[in-house]
Amino acid sequence: MAPSKKTYKGCRDFYPQDMRVRDFLFDRMRIIAEQFAYEAFDGPLLEEVALYKAKSGEELINEQIYSFTDRGGREVAIRPEMTPTLARMVANIHKQAAKPLRWYAIPNLMRYEKPQRGRVREHWQFNVDIFGAPTNLGEVEILELIVSFLTSFGATNEMFSILLNDRRVVDSVFTTLLSLDEDSSYKLYKVIDKAKKVSLEKLDQMINEILVKSEQQQIFKDYLNIANFEQLNSFLAKYKIEENCQEFVNFVSLIKDQPYTPFIQYDPTIVRGLDYYTGVVFEIFDKHPDNNRAIAGGGAYANLLQIFNETPLAGIGFGLGDVTLRDFLETHKLLPDLSKPEHDLIIYYTDDNNQNKSFELARKLRQEQLKIECNLGTIKFNKIIKSAENKGYTFVAIVEERDGKAQVQIKNLKDRDNKFFNLNETQEIIDFIK
Ligand code: HAM
């Protein structure tokens, strides 16, 4: 039987038109990360499964990981996320590195998921992380970076919001107020993480299975009803847990008057599914109802290096997926038209005698960094414009004989401007088409 022409489930082929979009998005990721002085890094596609078992959480390990035993008997996995690789790399060098460390990467990751809108099995993820920043200032910078990234496409706070919470708040509610043991705390974390994905009745049922006492249920309802930072402050004061959450309260006052403040909203249901977060956690959501998957998620993790028996080094960062980003930009019409390639000029000739002259002109212009297509073979004069328009060109060059001398005619297909040049007038040609 012939092999299928389809991709493996949940994976994508990137034809040139898809690559143009991908390159556009990745270029923007690199530009913004580098504007904030983050440096690129990368790691291997395969890691030992043990790396993820340490801190990534049950869902990732039991349901989503692609793992196998290699020929040497090692249990390995295709990376489902980048943070453990990043932590492993940082653990190797952090003692001698100047802090803070600011790193970014755009890895492809694989998770065994049910493909649906915003969810695939292979996706690319813009990862930006900072290690060893002074208290709360890494958090402040990471939020500014991600907002700069999304607003660089023209996005506004009518289109997306950053839903923010802090694991220390949740931990205080679970341990100090609800007196939950580790096991019940873990279960309740998973319930909140799913809060937006299940019906209210189902949510109530899941909560009541863990919180059996009515006063526990009341406190937890109060917690889930917190709608903004003022209400959070009142809740912390009412239940006397301000002290445990002081760092988050300080952080909230730090981000009060930042340009990105209007994008940020407190949300008690944001806890994040990955186990390593210890402080601020956030997810970015599109406000359009068509896109209900998070565009990005991240948070602060103080203890990730300890899995390698290293001294603690606090980190904070986020991952932003290419699929959810593209859905967001397309829904809000923020993606430029990339349906045609953007080359500078196409050169045609109608007579074989001008073939080498056309190649020579192309060579000279490429040396000046222009992107030049040379039409291979002769073409009838009256077919030139249509051919160039179909390929999406604005400028067309036609190498032809005029008064016994080879010349090039350049046409601007947008404003129909038209000019003749000698073949050696490279700079004049560049000035005309730039
Ligand atoms: P995450 O929330 O698992 O976090 O993923 C981050 C983002 O990656 C999601 O918000 C979504 O945009 C995208 N994403 C995740 N899974 C899929 C999928 N199956 N299909 C399409 N897009 C997906 C992390 O991975 C953390 N390691 C991020 C991080 C970096 N935290 C700190 N630093």
XYZ file of N, CA, C and O and ligand atoms in Angstrom, residues 81-83 111 113 118-120 123 125 127-129 272 274 276-277 283 294-299 301 317-321 323-324, ligand 1:
161
model
N 7.863 20.573 26.324
C 7.991 21.983 26.704
C 9.477 22.281 26.805
O 10.311 21.371 26.769
N 9.830 23.553 26.909
C 11.237 23.934 26.861
C 11.799 24.246 28.240
O 13.012 24.236 28.433
N 10.929 24.546 29.203
C 11.430 25.043 30.497
C 12.380 24.052 31.189
O 13.412 24.477 31.709
N 3.211 17.319 21.923
C 2.354 16.803 23.000
C 1.253 15.968 22.366
O 0.678 16.381 21.348
N -2.018 15.365 22.068
C -3.282 16.034 22.432
C -4.332 15.729 21.374
O -4.001 15.316 20.259
N -6.740 25.684 18.001
C -5.781 26.143 19.018
C -4.958 25.035 19.657
O -4.130 25.297 20.517
N -5.190 23.788 19.286
C -4.449 22.660 19.874
C -3.979 21.720 18.778
O -4.801 21.237 17.992
N -2.692 21.483 18.710
C -2.146 20.530 17.747
C -1.174 19.628 18.504
O -1.012 19.760 19.714
N 3.746 21.954 17.982
C 3.654 23.410 17.824
C 4.997 24.039 18.136
O 5.893 23.404 18.691
N 6.931 27.257 20.009
C 6.582 28.073 21.185
C 7.681 29.100 21.449
O 8.850 28.751 21.589
N 9.582 31.090 23.768
C 9.890 31.011 25.205
C 10.804 32.151 25.589
O 11.849 32.332 24.956
N 10.429 32.896 26.608
C 11.288 33.982 27.091
C 11.378 33.838 28.604
O 10.344 33.751 29.280
N 12.588 33.776 29.124
C 12.767 33.579 30.573
C 13.909 34.429 31.100
O 14.897 34.653 30.396
N -2.213 27.485 36.518
C -1.276 26.826 35.610
C -1.162 25.331 35.899
O -1.096 24.912 37.044
N 1.297 23.280 35.102
C 2.636 22.704 35.331
C 3.024 22.892 36.799
O 2.726 23.918 37.399
N 5.877 23.287 38.460
C 7.060 23.988 38.997
C 6.824 25.439 39.408
O 7.690 26.043 40.032
N 5.675 26.025 39.059
C 5.478 27.444 39.403
C 5.334 27.648 40.908
O 4.710 26.841 41.597
N -1.884 33.830 32.304
C -2.226 33.319 30.981
C -2.813 34.469 30.185
O -3.483 35.341 30.735
N -5.594 29.576 25.575
C -4.646 30.639 25.950
C -3.627 30.869 24.826
O -3.138 29.919 24.219
N -3.345 32.143 24.568
C -2.307 32.483 23.581
C -0.932 32.198 24.193
O 0.004 31.803 23.501
N -0.819 32.429 25.487
C 0.471 32.246 26.157
C 0.224 31.949 27.623
O -0.840 32.266 28.173
N 1.211 31.334 28.239
C 1.120 31.076 29.673
C 2.507 31.114 30.274
O 3.490 30.792 29.613
N 2.566 31.518 31.534
C 3.893 31.563 32.154
C 3.798 31.809 33.635
O 2.710 31.803 34.223
N 4.956 32.030 34.216
C 4.978 32.290 35.642
C 6.368 32.193 36.220
O 7.349 31.962 35.499
N 9.151 30.574 38.840
C 9.497 29.276 39.442
C 10.804 29.475 40.208
O 11.820 29.846 39.651
N 9.160 33.308 33.322
C 9.094 33.390 31.861
C 7.747 32.946 31.358
O 6.825 32.686 32.129
N 7.656 32.865 30.033
C 6.393 32.424 29.423
C 6.674 31.633 28.160
O 7.774 31.677 27.605
N 5.641 30.897 27.746
C 5.644 30.238 26.448
C 4.440 30.738 25.675
O 3.343 30.841 26.245
N 4.642 31.067 24.406
C 3.540 31.588 23.583
C 3.504 30.746 22.304
O 4.517 30.636 21.605
N 2.346 30.137 22.025
C 2.267 29.181 20.922
C 2.025 29.829 19.573
O 1.297 30.810 19.471
N 0.338 28.555 17.067
C -1.006 28.300 16.528
C -2.008 29.303 17.112
O -2.785 29.935 16.378
N -1.942 29.461 18.437
C -2.874 30.381 19.093
C -2.561 31.827 18.692
O -3.467 32.641 18.543
P 2.030 25.962 28.539
O 0.918 26.736 29.146
O 1.959 24.487 28.604
O 3.380 26.495 29.225
O 2.172 26.398 27.031
C 2.337 27.753 26.682
C 1.559 28.085 25.425
O 1.942 27.184 24.379
C 0.049 27.893 25.520
O -0.561 29.034 26.092
C -0.328 27.718 24.052
O -0.320 28.978 23.382
C 0.853 26.948 23.517
N 0.544 25.503 23.479
C 0.734 24.593 24.459
N 0.333 23.369 24.053
C -0.125 23.511 22.790
C -0.675 22.630 21.805
N -0.839 21.328 22.042
N -1.031 23.131 20.596
C -0.861 24.456 20.320
N -0.341 25.335 21.199
C 0.012 24.883 22.416
C 4.604 25.960 29.014
O 4.873 25.158 28.162
C 5.671 26.567 29.913
N 6.884 25.782 29.771
C 5.870 28.031 29.536
C 6.887 28.737 30.379
C 8.095 29.218 29.970
N 6.772 29.011 31.666
C 7.863 29.649 32.082
N 8.669 29.773 31.050
